[in-house]
Coordinates of C-alpha atoms and ligand atoms in Angstrom, one line a residue:
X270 CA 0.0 0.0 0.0
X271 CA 1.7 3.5 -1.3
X272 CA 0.8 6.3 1.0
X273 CA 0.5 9.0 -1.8
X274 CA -0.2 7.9 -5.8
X275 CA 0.5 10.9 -7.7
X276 CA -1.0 10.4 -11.2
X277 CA 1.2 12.0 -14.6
X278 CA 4.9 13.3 -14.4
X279 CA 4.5 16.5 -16.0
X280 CA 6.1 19.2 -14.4
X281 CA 3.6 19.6 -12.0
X282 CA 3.8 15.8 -10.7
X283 CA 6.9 15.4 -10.5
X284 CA 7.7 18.7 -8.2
X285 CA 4.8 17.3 -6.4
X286 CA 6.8 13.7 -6.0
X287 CA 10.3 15.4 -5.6
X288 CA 8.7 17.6 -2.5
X289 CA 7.0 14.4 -0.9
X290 CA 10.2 12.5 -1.1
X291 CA 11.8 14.4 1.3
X292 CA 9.3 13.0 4.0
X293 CA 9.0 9.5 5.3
X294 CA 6.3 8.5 2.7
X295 CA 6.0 5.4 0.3
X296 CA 5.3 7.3 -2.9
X297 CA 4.6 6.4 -6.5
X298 CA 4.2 7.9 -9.5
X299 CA 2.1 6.8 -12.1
X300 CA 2.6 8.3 -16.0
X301 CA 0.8 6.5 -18.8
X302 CA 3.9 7.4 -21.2
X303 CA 6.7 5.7 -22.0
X304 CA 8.8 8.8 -20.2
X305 CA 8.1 11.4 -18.1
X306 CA 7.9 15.1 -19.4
X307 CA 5.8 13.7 -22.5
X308 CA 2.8 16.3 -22.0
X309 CA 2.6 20.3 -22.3
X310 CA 6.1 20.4 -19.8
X311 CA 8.2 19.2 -22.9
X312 CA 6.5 21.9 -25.5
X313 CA 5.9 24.7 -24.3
X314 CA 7.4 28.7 -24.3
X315 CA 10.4 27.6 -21.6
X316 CA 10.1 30.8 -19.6
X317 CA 9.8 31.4 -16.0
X318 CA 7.0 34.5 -16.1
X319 CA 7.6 37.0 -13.3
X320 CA 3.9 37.2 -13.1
X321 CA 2.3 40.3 -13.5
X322 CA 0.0 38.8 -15.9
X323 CA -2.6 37.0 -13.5
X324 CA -5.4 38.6 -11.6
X325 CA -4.3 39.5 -8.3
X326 CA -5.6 37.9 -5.4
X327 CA -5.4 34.3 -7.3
X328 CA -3.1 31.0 -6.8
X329 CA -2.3 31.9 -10.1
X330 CA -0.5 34.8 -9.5
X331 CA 0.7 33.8 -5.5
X332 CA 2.4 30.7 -7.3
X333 CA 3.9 32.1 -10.2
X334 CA 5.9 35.2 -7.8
X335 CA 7.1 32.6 -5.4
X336 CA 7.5 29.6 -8.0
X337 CA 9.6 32.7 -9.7
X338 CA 11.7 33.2 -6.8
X339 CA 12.2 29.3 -6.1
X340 CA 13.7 28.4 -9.7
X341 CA 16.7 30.0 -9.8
X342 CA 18.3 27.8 -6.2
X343 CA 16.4 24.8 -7.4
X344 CA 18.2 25.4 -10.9
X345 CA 21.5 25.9 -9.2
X346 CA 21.0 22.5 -7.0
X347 CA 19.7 20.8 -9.4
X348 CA 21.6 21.5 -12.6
X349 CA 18.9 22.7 -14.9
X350 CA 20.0 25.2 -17.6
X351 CA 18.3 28.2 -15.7
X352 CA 19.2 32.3 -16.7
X353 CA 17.6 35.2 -15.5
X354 CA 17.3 37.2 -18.9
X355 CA 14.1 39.3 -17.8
X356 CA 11.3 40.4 -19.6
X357 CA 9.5 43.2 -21.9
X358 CA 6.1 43.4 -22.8
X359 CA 6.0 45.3 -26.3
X360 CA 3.2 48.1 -27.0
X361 CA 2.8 49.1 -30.3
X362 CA 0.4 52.0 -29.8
X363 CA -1.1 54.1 -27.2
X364 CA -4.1 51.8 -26.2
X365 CA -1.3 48.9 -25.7
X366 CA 0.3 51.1 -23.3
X367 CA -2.7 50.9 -21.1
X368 CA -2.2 47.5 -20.9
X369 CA 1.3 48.1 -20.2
X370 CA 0.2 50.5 -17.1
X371 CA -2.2 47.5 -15.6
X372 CA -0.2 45.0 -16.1
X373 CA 2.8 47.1 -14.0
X374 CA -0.1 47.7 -11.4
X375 CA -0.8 44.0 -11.2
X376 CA 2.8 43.2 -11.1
X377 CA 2.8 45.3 -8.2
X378 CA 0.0 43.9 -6.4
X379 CA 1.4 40.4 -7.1
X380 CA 4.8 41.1 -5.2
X381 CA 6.7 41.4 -8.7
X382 CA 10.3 42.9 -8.0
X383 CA 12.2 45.5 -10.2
X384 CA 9.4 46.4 -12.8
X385 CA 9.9 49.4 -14.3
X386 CA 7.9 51.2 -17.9
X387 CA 10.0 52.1 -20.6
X388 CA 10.0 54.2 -24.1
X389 CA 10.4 53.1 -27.1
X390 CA 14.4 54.3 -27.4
X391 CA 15.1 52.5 -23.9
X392 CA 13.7 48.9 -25.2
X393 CA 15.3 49.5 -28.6
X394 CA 19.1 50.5 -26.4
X395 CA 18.2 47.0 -24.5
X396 CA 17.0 45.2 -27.9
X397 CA 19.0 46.5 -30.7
X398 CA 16.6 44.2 -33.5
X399 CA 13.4 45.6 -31.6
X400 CA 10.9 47.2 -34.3
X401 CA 11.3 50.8 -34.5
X402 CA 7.2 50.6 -34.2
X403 CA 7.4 49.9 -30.5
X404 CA 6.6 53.1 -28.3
X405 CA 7.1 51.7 -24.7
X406 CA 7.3 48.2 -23.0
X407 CA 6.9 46.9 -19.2
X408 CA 10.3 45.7 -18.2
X409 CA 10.5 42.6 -15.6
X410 CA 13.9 41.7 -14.8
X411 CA 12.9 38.9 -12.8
X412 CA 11.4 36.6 -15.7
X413 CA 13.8 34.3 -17.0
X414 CA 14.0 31.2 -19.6
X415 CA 14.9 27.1 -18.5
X416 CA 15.0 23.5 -19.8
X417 CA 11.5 22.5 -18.8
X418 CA 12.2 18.6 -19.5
X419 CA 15.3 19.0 -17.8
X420 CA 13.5 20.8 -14.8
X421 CA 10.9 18.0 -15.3
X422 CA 13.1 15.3 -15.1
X423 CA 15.5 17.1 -12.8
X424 CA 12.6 16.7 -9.9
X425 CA 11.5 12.8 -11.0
X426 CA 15.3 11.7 -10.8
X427 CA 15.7 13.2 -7.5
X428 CA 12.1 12.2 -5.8
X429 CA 13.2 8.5 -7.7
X430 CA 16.7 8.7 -5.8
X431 CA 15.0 9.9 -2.4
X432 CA 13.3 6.6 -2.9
X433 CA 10.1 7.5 -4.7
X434 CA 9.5 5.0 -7.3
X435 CA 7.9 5.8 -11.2
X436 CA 6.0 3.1 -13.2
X437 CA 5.9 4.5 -16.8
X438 CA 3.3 3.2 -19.3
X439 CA 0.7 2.9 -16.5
X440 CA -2.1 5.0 -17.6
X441 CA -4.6 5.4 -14.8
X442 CA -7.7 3.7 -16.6
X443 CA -10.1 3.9 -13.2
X444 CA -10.1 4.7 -9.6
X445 CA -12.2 3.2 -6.8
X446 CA -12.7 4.4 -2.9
X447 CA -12.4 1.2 -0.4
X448 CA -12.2 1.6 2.8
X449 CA -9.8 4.0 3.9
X450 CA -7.8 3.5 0.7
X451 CA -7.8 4.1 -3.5
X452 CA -7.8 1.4 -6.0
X453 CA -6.1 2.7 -9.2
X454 CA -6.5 0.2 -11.8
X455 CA -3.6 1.0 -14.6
X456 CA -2.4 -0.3 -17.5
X457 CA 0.3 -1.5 -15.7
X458 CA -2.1 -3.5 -13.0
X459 CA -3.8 -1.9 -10.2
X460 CA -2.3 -0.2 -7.4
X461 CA -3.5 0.8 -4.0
X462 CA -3.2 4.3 -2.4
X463 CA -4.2 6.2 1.2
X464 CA -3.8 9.4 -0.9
X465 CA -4.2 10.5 -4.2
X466 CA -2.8 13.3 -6.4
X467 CA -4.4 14.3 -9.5
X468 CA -1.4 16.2 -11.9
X469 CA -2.5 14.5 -15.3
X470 CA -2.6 17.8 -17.1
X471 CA -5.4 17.7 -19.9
X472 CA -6.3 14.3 -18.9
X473 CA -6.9 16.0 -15.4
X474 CA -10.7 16.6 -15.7
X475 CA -11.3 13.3 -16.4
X476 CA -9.5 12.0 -13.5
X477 CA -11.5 14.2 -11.2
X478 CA -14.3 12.9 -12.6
X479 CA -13.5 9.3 -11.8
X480 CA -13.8 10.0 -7.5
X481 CA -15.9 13.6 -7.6
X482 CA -18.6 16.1 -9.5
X483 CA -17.5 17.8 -12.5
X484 CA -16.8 21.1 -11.4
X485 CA -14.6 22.5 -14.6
X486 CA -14.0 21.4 -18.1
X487 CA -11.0 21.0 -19.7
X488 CA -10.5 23.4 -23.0
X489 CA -7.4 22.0 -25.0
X490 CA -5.6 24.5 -26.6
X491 CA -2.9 24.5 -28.8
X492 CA 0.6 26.5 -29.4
X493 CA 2.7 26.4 -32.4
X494 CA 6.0 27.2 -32.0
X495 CA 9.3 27.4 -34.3
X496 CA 12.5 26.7 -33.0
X497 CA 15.6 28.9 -34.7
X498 CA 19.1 27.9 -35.3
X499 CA 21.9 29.4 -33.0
X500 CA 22.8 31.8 -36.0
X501 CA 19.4 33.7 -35.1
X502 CA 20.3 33.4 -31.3
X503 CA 21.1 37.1 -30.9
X504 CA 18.2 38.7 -31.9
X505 CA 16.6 39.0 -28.3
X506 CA 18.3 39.4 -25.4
X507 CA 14.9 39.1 -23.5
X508 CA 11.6 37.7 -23.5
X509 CA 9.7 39.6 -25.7
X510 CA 6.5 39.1 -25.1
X511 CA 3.7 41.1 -27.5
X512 CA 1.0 43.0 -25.2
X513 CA -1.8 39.7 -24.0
X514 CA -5.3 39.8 -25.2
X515 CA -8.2 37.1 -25.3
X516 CA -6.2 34.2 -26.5
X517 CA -3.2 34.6 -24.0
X518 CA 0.0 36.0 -23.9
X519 CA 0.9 36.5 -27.7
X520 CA 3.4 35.7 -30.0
X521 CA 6.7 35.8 -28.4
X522 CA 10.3 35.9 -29.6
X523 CA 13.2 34.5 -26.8
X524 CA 16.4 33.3 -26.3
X525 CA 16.6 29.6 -25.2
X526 CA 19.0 28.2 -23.0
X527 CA 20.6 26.4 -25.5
X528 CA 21.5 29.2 -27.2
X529 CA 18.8 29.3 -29.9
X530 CA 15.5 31.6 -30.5
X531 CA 12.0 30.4 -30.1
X532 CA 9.2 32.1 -32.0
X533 CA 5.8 31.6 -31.0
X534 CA 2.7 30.1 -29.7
X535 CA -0.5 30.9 -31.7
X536 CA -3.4 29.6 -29.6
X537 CA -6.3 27.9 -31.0
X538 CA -8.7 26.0 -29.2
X539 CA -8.4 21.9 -30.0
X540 CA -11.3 18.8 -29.4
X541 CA -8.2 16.2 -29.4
X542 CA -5.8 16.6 -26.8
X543 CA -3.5 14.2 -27.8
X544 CA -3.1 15.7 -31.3
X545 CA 0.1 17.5 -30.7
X546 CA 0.6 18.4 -34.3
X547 CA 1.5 21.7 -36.5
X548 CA -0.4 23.6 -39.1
X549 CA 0.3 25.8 -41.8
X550 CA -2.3 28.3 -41.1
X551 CA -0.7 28.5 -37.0
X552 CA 2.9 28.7 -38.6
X553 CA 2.0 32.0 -41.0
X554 CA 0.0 33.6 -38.4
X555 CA 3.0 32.7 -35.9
X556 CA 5.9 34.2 -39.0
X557 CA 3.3 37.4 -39.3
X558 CA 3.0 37.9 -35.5
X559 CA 6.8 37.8 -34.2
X560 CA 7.8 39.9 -37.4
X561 CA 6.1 42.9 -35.3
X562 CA 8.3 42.7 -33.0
X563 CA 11.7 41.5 -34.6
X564 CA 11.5 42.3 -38.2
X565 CA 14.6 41.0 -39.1
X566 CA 13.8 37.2 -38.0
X567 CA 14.7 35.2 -40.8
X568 CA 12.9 32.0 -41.4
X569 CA 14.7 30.1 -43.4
X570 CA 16.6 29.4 -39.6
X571 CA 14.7 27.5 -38.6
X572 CA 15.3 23.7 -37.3
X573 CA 12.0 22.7 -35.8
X574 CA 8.3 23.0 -35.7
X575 CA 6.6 21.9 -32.4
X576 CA 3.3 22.2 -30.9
X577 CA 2.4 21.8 -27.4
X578 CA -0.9 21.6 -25.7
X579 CA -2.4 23.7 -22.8
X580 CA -4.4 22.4 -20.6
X581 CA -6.8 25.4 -20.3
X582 CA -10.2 25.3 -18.6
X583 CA -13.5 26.9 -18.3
X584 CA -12.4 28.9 -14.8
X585 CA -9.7 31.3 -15.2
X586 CA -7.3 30.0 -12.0
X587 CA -5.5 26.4 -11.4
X588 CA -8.2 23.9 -10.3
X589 CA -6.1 23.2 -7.1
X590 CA -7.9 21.5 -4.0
X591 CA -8.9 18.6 -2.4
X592 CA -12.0 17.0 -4.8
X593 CA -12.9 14.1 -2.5
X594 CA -11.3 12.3 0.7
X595 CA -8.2 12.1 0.7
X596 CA -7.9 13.3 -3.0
X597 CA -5.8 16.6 -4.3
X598 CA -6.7 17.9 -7.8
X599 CA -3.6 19.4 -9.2
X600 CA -5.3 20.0 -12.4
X601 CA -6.0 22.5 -15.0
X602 CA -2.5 23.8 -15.0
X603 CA -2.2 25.9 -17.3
X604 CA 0.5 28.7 -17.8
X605 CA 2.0 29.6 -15.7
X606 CA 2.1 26.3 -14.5
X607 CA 6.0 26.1 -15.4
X608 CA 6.8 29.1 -13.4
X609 CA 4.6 27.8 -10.6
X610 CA 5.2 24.3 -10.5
X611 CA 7.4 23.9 -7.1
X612 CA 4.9 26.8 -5.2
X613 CA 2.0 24.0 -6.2
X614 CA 4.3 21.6 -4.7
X615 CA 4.1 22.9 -1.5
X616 CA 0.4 23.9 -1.8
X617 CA 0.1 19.8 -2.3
X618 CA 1.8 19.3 0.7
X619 CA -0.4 21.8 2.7
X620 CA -3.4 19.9 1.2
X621 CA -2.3 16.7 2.0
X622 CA -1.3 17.7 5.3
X623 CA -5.0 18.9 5.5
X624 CA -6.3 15.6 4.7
X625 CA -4.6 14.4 7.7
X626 CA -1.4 13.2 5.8
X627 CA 1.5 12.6 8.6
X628 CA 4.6 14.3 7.5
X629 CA 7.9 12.7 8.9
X630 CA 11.0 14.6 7.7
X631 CA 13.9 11.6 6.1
X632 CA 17.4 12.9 8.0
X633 CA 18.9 13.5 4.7
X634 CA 17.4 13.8 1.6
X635 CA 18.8 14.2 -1.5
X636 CA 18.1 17.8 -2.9
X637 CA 21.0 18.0 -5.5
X638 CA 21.7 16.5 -8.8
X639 CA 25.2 16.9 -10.6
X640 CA 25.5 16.2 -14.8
X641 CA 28.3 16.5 -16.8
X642 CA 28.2 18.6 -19.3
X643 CA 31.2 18.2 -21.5
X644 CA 31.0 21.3 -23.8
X645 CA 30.4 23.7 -20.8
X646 CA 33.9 22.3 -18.9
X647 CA 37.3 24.9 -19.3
X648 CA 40.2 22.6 -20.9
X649 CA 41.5 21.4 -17.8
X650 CA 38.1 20.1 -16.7
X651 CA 37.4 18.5 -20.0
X652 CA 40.6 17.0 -19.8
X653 CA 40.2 15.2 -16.3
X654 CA 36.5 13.8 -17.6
X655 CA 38.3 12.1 -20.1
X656 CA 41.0 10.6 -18.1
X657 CA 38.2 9.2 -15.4
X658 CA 35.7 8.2 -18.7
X659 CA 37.3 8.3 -21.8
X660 CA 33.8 7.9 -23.5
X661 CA 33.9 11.7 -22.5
X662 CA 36.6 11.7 -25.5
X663 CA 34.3 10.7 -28.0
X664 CA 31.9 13.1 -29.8
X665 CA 28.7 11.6 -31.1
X666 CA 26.5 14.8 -31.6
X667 CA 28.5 17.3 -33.4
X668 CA 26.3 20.0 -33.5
X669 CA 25.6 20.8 -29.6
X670 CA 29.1 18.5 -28.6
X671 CA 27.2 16.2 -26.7
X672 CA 29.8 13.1 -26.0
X673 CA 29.1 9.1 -25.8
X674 CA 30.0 9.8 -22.5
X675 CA 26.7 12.3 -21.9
X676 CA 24.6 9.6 -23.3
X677 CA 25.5 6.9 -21.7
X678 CA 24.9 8.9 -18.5
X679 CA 21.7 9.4 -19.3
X680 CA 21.2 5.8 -20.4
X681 CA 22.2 4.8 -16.9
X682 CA 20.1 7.6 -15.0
X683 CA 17.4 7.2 -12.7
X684 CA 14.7 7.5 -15.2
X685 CA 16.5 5.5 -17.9
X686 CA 15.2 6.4 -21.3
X687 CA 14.1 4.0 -24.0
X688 CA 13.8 6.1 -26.9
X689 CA 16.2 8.4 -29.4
X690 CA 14.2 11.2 -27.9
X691 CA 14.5 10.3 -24.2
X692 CA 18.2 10.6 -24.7
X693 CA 17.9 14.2 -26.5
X694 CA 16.0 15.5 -23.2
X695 CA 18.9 14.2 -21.3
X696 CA 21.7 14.7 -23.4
X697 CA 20.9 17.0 -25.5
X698 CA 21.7 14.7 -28.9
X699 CA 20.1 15.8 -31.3
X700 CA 18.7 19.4 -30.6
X701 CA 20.8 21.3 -33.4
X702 CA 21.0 22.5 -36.5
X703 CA 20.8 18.6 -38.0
X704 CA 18.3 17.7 -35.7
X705 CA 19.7 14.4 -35.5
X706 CA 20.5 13.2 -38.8
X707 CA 23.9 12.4 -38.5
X708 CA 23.9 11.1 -34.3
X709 CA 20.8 9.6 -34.5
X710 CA 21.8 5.9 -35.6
X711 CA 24.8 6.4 -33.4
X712 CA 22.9 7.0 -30.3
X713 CA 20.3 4.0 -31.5
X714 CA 23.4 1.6 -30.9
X715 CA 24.2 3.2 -28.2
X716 CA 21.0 2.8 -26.1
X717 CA 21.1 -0.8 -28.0
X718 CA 24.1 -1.6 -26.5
X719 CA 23.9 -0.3 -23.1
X720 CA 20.0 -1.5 -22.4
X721 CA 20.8 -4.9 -23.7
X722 CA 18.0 -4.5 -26.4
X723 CA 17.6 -5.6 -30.2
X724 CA 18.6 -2.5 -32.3
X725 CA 14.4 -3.5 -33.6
X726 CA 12.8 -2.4 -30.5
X727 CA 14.8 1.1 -29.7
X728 CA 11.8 4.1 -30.5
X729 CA 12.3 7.2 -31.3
X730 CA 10.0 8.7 -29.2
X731 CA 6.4 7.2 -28.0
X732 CA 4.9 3.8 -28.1
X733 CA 5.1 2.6 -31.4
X734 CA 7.6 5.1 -33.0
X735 CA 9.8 2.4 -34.3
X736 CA 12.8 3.3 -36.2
X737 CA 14.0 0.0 -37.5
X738 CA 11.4 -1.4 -39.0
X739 CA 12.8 -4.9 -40.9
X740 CA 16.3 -6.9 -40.7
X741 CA 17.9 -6.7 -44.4
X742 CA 21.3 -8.7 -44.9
X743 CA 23.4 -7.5 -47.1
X744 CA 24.5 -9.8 -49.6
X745 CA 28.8 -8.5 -50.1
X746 CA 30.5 -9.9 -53.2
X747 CA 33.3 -11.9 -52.7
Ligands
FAD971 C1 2.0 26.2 -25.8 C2 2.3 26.3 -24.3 C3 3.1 27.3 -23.8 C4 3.3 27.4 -22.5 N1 4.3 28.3 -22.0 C5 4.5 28.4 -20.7 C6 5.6 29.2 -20.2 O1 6.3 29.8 -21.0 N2 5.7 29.3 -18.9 C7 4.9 28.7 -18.0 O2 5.0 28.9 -16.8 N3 4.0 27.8 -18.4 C8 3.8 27.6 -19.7 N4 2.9 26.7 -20.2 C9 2.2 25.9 -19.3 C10 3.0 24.7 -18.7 O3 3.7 24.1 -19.8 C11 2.1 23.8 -18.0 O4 1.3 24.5 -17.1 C12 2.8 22.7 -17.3 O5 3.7 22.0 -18.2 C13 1.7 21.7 -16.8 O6 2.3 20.6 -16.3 P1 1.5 19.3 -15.9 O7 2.4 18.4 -15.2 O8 0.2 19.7 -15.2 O9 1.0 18.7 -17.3 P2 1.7 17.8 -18.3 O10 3.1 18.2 -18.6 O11 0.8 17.7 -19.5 O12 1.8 16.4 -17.6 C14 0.6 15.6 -17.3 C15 1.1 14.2 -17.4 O13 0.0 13.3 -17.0 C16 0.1 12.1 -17.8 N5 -1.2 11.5 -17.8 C17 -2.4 11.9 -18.4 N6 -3.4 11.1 -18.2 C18 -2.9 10.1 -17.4 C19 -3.4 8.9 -16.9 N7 -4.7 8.6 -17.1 N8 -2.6 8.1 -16.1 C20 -1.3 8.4 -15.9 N9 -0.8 9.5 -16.4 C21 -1.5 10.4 -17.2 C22 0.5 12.7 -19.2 O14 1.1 11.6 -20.0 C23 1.5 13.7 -18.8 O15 2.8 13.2 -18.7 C24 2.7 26.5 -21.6 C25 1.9 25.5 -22.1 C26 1.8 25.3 -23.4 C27 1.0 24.1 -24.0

């Protein structure tokens, strides 16, 4: 019997696991994918809002300000690609400057530090490829930008080393109350639980369903994003976000943490969830949008296409609460569900502790995680790696340096991988300008060789995303 179940390992699920690991609890975490981070948490804008944008007086904005000021010593603990870059909100016109003026106000009531309204000339001195059509902008230094797998997987590694345990491909199929405990009944067979955490993002309503009334309705809603080559890198120093209206926060343009630009999300409102793919018409409207704000963006730089899906509801706020006994809906997270996702993780703990939860602290949890990451070491450094691993020697993804080394770190990880993409969210094989092309077969040996499996059965990303797909000998002449 698990004292706590927590169901999906977004974000949000597994800063809720990481947090409960620190405590004397039997914990288990229960995603229906074949990894974690396989929701909105792997496609989404990557930033860290500094959250002036939601209503004051919400969890909303409570847990974006203090998720905010969390990230950057989780980040530093944890070694996630983190950097405080800050933020501006572009007005094009008088009225947009309005929104400018309440969004500073909310900003203010929401606890956000260092905001400050600028003119036109001040964003264009901080963003020399800024439009010469902007007239003023709300400046947040405290936003930044971060890996959100990494920061995803970052938490499910540690809660897994603190002892937490993960069962992947276990999709929670139906939940029944006996006695003082849950029966989850999973693809992976059922499992039994005192408490139950509901993070399974737009699968979330339906969870709540299973143990309580329908009290909101999840509204999919889908971004479209391209992802920019390092040689476009330089065009924004900051977030720059376009002023928000009715569908969200606008098209943005940002630096990553890689080192790249990312250009988007439309938003447009989906009836399959699951259908995580991109369109032409979201891709113009996304190219017309960011060219407001960065008309010298130049898409012919461009390495990827993605889409990620929100899980937005009918209420405007995170549906975050206890739904039945002994139950805690972490659900509806939408943005800024990134920025907030260790603030909900001590709301969950609250909750729980509300439900009558015992909390016994473990004398010495693990809260660090170290990763070697070769192309960021000084000479020396990289030097030493290779004398202790000489598979630190060997480069197998040219285009970000990622070494065999790297991926066979990840291999062996707490969370091992078992697809070409589990590795890339790891590793960081395959994320450049070749997007794989040239590594890719290298690191399907790899994983091959090091997971004991038939080259056959190694996916590139999801269930069924065979890459191998028939044995062919060829015949060699004599
Ligand atoms: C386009 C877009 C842009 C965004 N930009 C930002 C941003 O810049 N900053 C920000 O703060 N936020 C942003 N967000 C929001 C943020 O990404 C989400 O709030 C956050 O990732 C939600 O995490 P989650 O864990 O709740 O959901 P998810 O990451 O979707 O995780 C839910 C998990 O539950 C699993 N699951 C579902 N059903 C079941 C089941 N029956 N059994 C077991 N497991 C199940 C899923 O497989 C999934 O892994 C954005 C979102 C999108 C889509």
């Amino acid at each position: 019997m698990y004292d706590v179940a927590v169901i999906g390992c977004g974000v949000i699920g597994a800063a809720a696991a990481f947090e409960l690991s620190k405590y004397q609890l039997r914990v288990l975490v229960l995603e229906r994918e074949n990894d974690v981070a396989m929701g909105a948490s792997r496609a989404n804008s990557a930033i860290i809002h500094a959250g002036y944008d939601p209503k004051p007086g919400t969890l909303m904005a409570r847990l974006n300000v203090l998720g905010n000021e969390m990230a950057e010593g989780l980040c530093r603990d944890l070694s996630v690609p983190f950097q405080r870059v800050g933020s501006l909100v572009l007005a094009f016109s008088e009225e947009e400057m309005e929104t400018v003026r309440e969004l500073y106000d909310r900003g203010e009531k929401n606890g956000v530090p260092g905001q400050r309204i600028l003119t036109g000339e001040q964003v264009r001195e901080m963003e020399p490829e800024a439009s010469e059509k902007v007239v003023g902008a709300l400046y947040a230094p405290s936003a930044g930008i971060i890996n959100p797998w990494d920061y995803t997987l970052a938490f499910a590694e540690t809660a897994v080393r603190n002892g937490a345990e993960i069962r992947l491909n276990a999709a929670v199929e139906g939940i029944e109350r006996q006695g003082d405990h849950y029966l989850l009944h999973t693809a992976a067979g059922d499992v039994e639980a005192k408490y139950v955490v509901n993070a399974a993002g737009v699968e979330s309503g339906r969870i709540h369903e299973m143990v309580a009334e329908k009290t909101f309705t999840i509204l999919p809603n889908r971004g479209e994003y391209y992802l920019m080559d390092k040689c476009e890198g330089g065009r924004a120093r900051h977030v720059l976000f376009q002023c928000p209206n009715k569908d969200g926060k606008g098209v943005l343009v940002a630096p990553t943490t890689g080192g790249n630009l990312i250009v988007g999300p439309n938003a447009e409102g989906v009836t399959d969830a699951h259908r995580v793919n991109n369109t032409a018409a979201g891709m113009a409207f996304v190219q017309k949008k960011a060219a407001l704000s960065v008309p010298g963006l130049n898409f012919r730089n461009s390495i990827r296409n993605f889409a990620g899906i929100r899980a937005n509801s009918d209420k405007d706020e995170f549906q975050i609460g206890v739904a039945a006994e002994n139950f805690i809906d972490l659900a509806g997270i939408k943005s800024p569900g990134l920025s907030s996702a260790p603030a909900i993780a001590l709301e969950c703990v609250e909750l729980l502790k509300q439900c009558g939860l015992h909390f016994e602290p473990k004398a010495n949890p693990v809260t660090t995680r170290k990763k070697v990451r070769f192309r960021k070491l000084n000479d020396e450094e990289k030097q030493a790696a290779i004398r202790e691993n000489p598979l630190y020697g060997r480069v197998i993804c040219r285009c970000e340096t990622i070494t065999e080394g790297e991926i066979v770190d990840a291999i062996h990880s707490p969370i091992p991988p078992c697809s070409l993409d589990g590795v890339k969210r790891r590793a960081g094989t395959g994320m450049g300008r070749c997007q794989g092309g040239f590594c890719g077969p290298r690191v399907l040996d790899i994983l091959a060789r090091e997971l004991k499996r038939n080259p056959m059965d190694i996916l590139q990303d999801g269930e069924g995303s065979n890459i191998l797909l028939s044995e062919t000998k060829r015949e060699v002449e004599a």
